[in-house]
GROMACS .gro file of C-alpha atoms in nm:
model
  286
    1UNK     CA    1   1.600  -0.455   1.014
    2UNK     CA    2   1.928  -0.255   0.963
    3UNK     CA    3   2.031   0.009   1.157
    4UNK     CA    4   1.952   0.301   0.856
    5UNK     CA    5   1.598   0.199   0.800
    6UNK     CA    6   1.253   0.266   0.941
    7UNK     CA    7   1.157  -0.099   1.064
    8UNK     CA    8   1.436  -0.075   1.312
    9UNK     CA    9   1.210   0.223   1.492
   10UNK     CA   10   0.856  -0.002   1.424
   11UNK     CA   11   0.922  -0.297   1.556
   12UNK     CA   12   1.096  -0.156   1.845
   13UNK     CA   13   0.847   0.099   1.965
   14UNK     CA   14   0.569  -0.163   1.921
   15UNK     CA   15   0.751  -0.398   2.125
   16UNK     CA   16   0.794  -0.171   2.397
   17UNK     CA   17   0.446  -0.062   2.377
   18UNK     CA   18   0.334  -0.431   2.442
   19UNK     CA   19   0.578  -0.507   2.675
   20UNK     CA   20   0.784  -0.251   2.846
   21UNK     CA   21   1.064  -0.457   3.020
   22UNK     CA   22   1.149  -0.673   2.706
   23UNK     CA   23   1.532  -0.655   2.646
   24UNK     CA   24   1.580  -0.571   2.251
   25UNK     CA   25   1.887  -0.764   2.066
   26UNK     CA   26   1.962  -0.627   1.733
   27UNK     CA   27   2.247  -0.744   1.573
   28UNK     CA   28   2.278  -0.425   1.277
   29UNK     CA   29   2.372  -0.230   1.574
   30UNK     CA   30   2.634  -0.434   1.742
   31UNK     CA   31   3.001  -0.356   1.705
   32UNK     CA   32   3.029  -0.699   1.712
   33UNK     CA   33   2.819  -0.784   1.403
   34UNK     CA   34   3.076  -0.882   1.144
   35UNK     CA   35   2.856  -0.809   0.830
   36UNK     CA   36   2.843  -0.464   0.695
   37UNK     CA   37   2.685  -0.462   0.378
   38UNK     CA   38   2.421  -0.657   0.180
   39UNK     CA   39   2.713  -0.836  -0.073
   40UNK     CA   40   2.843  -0.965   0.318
   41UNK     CA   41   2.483  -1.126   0.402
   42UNK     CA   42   2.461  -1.247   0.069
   43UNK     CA   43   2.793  -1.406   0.057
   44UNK     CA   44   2.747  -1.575   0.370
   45UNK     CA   45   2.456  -1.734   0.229
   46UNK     CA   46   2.611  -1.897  -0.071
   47UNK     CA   47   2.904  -1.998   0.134
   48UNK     CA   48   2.697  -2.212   0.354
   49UNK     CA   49   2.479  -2.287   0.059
   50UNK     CA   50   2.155  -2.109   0.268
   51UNK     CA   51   1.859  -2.047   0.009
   52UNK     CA   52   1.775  -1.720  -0.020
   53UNK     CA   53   1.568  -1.511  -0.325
   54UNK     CA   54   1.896  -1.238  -0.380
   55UNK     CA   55   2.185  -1.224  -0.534
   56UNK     CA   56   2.510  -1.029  -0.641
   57UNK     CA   57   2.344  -0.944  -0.952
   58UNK     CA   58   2.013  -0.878  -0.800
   59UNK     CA   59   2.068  -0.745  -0.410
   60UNK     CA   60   1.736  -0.582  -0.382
   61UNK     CA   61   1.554  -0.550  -0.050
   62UNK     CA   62   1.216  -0.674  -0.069
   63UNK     CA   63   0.955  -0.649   0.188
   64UNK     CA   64   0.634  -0.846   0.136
   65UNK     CA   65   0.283  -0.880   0.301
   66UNK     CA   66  -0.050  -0.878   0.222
   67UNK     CA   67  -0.104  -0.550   0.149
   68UNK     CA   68   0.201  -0.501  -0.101
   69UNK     CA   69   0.575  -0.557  -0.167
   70UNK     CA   70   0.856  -0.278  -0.160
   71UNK     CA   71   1.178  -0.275  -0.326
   72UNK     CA   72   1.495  -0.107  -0.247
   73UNK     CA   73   1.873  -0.144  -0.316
   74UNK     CA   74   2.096  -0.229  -0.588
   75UNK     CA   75   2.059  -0.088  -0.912
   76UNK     CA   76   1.748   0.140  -0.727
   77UNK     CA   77   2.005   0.364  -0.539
   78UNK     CA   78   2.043   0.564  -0.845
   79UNK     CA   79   1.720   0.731  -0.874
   80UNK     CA   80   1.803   0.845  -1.229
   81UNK     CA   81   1.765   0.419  -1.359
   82UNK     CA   82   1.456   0.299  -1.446
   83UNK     CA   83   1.358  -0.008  -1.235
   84UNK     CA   84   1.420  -0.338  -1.404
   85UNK     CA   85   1.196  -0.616  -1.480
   86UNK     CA   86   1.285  -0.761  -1.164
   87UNK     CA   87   1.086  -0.546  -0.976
   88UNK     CA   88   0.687  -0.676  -1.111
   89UNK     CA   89   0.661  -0.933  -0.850
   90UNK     CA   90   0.258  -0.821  -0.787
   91UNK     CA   91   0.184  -0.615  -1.116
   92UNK     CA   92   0.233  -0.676  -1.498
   93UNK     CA   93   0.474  -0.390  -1.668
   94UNK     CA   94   0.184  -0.190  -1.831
   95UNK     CA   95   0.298  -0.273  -2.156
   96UNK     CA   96   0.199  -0.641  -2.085
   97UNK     CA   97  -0.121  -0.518  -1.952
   98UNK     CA   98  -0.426  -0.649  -2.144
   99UNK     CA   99  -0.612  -0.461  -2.413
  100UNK     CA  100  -0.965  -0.539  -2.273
  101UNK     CA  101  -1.069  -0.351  -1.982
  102UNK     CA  102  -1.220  -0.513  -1.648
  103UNK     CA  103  -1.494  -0.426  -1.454
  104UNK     CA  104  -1.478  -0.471  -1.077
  105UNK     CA  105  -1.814  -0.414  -0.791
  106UNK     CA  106  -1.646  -0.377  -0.458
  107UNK     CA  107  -1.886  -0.353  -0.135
  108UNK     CA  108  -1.848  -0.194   0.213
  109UNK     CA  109  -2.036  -0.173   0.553
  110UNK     CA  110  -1.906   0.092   0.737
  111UNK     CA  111  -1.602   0.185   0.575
  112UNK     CA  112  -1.489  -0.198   0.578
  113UNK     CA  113  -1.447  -0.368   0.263
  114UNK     CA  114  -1.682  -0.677   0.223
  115UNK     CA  115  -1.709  -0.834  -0.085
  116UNK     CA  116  -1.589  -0.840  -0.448
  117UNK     CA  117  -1.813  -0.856  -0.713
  118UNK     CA  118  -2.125  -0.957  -0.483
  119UNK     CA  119  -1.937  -1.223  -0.307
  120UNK     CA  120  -1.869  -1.180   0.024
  121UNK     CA  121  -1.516  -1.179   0.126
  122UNK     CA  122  -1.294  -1.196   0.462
  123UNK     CA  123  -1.042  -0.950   0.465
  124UNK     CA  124  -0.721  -1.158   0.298
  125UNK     CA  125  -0.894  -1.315   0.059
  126UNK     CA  126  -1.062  -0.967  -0.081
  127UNK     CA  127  -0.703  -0.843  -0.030
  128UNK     CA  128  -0.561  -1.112  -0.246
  129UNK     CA  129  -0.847  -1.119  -0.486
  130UNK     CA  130  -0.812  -0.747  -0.542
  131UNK     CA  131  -0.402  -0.802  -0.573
  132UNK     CA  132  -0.450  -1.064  -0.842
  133UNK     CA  133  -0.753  -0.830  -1.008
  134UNK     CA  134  -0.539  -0.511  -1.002
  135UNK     CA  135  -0.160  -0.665  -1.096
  136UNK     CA  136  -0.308  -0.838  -1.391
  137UNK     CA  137  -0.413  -0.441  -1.528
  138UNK     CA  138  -0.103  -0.333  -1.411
  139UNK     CA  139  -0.252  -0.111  -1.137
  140UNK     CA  140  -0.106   0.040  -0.828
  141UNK     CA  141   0.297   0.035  -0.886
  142UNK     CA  142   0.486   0.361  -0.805
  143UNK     CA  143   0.827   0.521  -0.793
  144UNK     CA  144   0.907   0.760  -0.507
  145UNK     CA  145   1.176   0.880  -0.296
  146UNK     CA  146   1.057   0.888   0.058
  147UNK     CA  147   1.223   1.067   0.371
  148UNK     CA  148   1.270   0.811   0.654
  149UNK     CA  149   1.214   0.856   1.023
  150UNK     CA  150   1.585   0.916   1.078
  151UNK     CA  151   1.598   1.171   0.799
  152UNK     CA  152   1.809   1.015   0.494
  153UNK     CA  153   1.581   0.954   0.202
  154UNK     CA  154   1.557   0.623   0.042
  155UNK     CA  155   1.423   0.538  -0.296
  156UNK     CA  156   1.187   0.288  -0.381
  157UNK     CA  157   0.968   0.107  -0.579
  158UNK     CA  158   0.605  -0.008  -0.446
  159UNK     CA  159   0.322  -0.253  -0.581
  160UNK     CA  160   0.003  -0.234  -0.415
  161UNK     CA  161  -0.283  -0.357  -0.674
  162UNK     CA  162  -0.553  -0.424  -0.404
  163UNK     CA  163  -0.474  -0.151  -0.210
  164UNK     CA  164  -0.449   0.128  -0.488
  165UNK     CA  165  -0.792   0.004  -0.563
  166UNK     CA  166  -0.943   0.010  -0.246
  167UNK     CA  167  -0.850   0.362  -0.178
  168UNK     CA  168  -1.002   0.429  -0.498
  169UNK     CA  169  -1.328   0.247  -0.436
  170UNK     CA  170  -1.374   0.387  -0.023
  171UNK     CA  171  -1.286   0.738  -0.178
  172UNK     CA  172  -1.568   0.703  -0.380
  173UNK     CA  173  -1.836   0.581  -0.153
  174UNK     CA  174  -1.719   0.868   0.121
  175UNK     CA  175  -1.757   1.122  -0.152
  176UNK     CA  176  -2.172   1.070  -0.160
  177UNK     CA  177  -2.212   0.949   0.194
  178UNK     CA  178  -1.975   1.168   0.430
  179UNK     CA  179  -2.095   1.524   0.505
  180UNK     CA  180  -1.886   1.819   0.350
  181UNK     CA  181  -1.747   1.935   0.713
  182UNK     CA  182  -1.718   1.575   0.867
  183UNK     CA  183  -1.448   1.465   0.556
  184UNK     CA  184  -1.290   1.822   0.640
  185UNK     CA  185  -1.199   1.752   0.935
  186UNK     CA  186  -1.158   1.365   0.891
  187UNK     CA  187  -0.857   1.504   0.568
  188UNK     CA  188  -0.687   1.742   0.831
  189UNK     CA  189  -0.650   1.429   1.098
  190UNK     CA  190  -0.502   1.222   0.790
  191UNK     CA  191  -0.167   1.315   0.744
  192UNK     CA  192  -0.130   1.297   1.131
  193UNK     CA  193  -0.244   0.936   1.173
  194UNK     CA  194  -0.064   0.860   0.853
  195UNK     CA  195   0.264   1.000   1.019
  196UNK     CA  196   0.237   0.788   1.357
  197UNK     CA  197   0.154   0.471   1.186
  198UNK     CA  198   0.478   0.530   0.955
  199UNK     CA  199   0.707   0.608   1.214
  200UNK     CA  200   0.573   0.306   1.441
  201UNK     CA  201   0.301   0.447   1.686
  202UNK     CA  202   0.028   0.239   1.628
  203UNK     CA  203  -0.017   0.133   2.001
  204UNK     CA  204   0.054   0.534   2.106
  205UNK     CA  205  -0.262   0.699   2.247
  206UNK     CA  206  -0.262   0.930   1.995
  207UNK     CA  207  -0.298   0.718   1.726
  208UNK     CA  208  -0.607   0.521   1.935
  209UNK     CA  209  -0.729   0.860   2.016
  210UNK     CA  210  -0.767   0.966   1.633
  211UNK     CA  211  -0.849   0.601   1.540
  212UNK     CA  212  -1.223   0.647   1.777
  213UNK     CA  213  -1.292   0.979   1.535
  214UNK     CA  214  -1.201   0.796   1.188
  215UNK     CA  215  -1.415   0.549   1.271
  216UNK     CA  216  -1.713   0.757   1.398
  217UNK     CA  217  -1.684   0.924   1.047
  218UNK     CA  218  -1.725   0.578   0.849
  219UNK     CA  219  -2.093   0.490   1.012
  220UNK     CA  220  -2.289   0.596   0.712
  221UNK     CA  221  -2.001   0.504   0.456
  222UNK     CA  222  -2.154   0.153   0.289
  223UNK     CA  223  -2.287   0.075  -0.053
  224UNK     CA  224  -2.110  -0.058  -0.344
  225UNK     CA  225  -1.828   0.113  -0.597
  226UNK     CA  226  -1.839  -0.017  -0.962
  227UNK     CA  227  -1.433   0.099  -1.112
  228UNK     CA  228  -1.281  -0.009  -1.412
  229UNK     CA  229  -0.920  -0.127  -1.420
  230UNK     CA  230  -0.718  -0.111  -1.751
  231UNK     CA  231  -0.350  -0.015  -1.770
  232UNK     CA  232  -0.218   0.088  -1.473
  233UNK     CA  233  -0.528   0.275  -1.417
  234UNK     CA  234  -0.814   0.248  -1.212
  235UNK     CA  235  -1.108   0.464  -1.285
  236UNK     CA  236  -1.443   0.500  -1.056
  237UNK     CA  237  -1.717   0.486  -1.293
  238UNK     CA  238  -2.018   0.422  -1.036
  239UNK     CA  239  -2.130   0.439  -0.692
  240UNK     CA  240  -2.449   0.371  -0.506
  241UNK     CA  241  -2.558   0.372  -0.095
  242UNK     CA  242  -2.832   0.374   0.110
  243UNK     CA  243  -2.672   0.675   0.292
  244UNK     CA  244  -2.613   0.894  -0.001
  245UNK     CA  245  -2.631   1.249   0.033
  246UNK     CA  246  -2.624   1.251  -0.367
  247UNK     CA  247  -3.004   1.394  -0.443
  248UNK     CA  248  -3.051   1.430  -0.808
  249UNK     CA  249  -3.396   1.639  -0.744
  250UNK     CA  250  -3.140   1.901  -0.598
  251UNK     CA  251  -2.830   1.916  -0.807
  252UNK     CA  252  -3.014   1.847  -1.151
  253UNK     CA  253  -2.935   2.142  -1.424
  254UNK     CA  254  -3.327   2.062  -1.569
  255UNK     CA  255  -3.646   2.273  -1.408
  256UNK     CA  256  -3.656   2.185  -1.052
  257UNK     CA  257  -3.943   2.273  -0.747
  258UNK     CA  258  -3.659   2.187  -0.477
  259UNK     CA  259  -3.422   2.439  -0.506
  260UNK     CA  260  -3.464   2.791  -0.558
  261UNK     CA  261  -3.130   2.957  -0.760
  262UNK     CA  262  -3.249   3.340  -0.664
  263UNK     CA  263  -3.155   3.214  -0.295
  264UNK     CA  264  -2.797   3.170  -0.433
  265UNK     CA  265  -2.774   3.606  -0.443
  266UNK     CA  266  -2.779   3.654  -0.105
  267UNK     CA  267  -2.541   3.373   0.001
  268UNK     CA  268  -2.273   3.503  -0.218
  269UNK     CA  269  -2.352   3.837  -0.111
  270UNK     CA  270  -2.258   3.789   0.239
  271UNK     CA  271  -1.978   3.581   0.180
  272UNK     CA  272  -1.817   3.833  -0.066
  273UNK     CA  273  -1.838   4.077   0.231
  274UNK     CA  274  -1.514   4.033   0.381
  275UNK     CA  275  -1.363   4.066   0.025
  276UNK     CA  276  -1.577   4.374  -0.058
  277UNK     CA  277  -1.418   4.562   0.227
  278UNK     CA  278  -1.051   4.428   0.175
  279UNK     CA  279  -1.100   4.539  -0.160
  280UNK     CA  280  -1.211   4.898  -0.074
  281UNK     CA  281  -0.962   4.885   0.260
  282UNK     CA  282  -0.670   4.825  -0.046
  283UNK     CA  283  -0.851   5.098  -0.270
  284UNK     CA  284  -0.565   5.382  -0.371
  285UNK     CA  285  -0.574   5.712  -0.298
  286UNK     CA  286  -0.742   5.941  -0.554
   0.00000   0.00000   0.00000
């Protein structure tokens, strides 16, 4: 981890959080570190013939795990240059995406993804399945300038196939399981837990404390999403669960006994009110 970037700040904070005497060595930081750029690293390397995956020509950063791969560096510093061929480690370029569309069944219990196309899965290999599913169809690859934790923004180029998909699919299922107010309120915690798990809080108490409400909101979330991948995109075209709140007897535009529409004038009645008398409150004088 160098000293400009946001890893630096994650791995530190979580190994302090584990273990709070531990005595941190990192060698970016040092005035005594020798190599100050990426063409120094990279030179060492060849000089001591050391394999590595970069070179002058290609000195991108790449971070890879299960869930994705990042790129950053090089050519990517101008953010006006398209990123080069390179860069589709995960994901086809779209244009090499095939002309036949795919379908793809993914399952959950509880928010948790289970299974891929009725067969059960553990977590890696439904993330790899999903990674090899969506990469083929070119789905999941962006382009954004992001603001780091120390403040400098950094551009880069992400492929997440599996994931783009699963945030699709879960999306989908919430939508007819999760009540209206409970996703509300679950969307306004969001961008909160999304900011302490970026900036390296996952074992801070707030992040645990949110975690316990996230989860209480994914009890009822399990059924089965049916989406359809074709270039680059990934479109929900079904959804089913034994929790749904969906009730076509209610929502259907055809003759109904369930639901009365003359109800509808007095709820929009009273919640006009307010307007009604901010309206006349704003009325001109004659």
């Amino acid at each position: 981890a160098t000293g400009k970037g946001n890893d630096q700040v994650r791995f530190e904070l979580t190994a302090y959080a584990l273990k709070p005497d531990i005595k941190v060595i990192a060698p970016w930081r040092s005035p005594d570190w020798t190599f100050k750029s990426r063409t120094d690293l990279i030179n060492y390397a060849k000089q001591r013939q050391i394999p590595i995956t970069v070179s002058a020509a290609k000195p991108y950063s790449m971070d890879r795990n299960l869930l994705h791969i990042s790129f950053e560096g090089g050519v990517l510093e101008d953010p006006w240059q398209e990123s080069p061929i390179e860069t589709h480690v995960l994901s086809v370029p779209v244009e090499k995406a095939p002309d036949q569309s795919e379908y793809v069944v993914l399952g959950f219990e509880k928010g948790i993804p289970v299974s891929v196309n009725g067969v059960s899965l553990s977590p890696a290999k439904l993330m790899r399945e999903l990674n090899r599913l969506g990469g083929k169809h070119a789905v999941g690859r962006i382009d954004i300038v992001e603001t780091r934790f120390t403040g400098m923004k950094d551009r880069g180029i992400y492929e997440t196939p599996g994931g783009t998909i699963l945030f699709n699919a879960h999306r989908a299922l919430e939508s007819i399981c999760m009540d209206r107010e409970v996703m509300n309120v679950r969307d306004q915690l969001i961008p909160q837990y999304s900011n302490m798990v970026y900036n390296g809080f996952w074992f801070s108490p707030e992040r645990e404390f949110l975690q316990e409400a996230i989860t209480a909101s994914q009890k009822n979330v399990t059924g089965e999403v049916r989406l359809k991948l074709y270039k680059g995109n990934c479109f929900v075209v079904g959804r089913r669960s034994p929790y749904t709140l969906y009730d076509p007897e209610v929502v259907t535009f055809e003759k109904d006994d369930v639901y009365n529409q003359a109800d509808a004038t007095g709820f929009i009645k009273l919640n006009a009110l307010r307007l009604r008398i901010g309206a006349q409150a704003r009325k001109p004088e004659a």
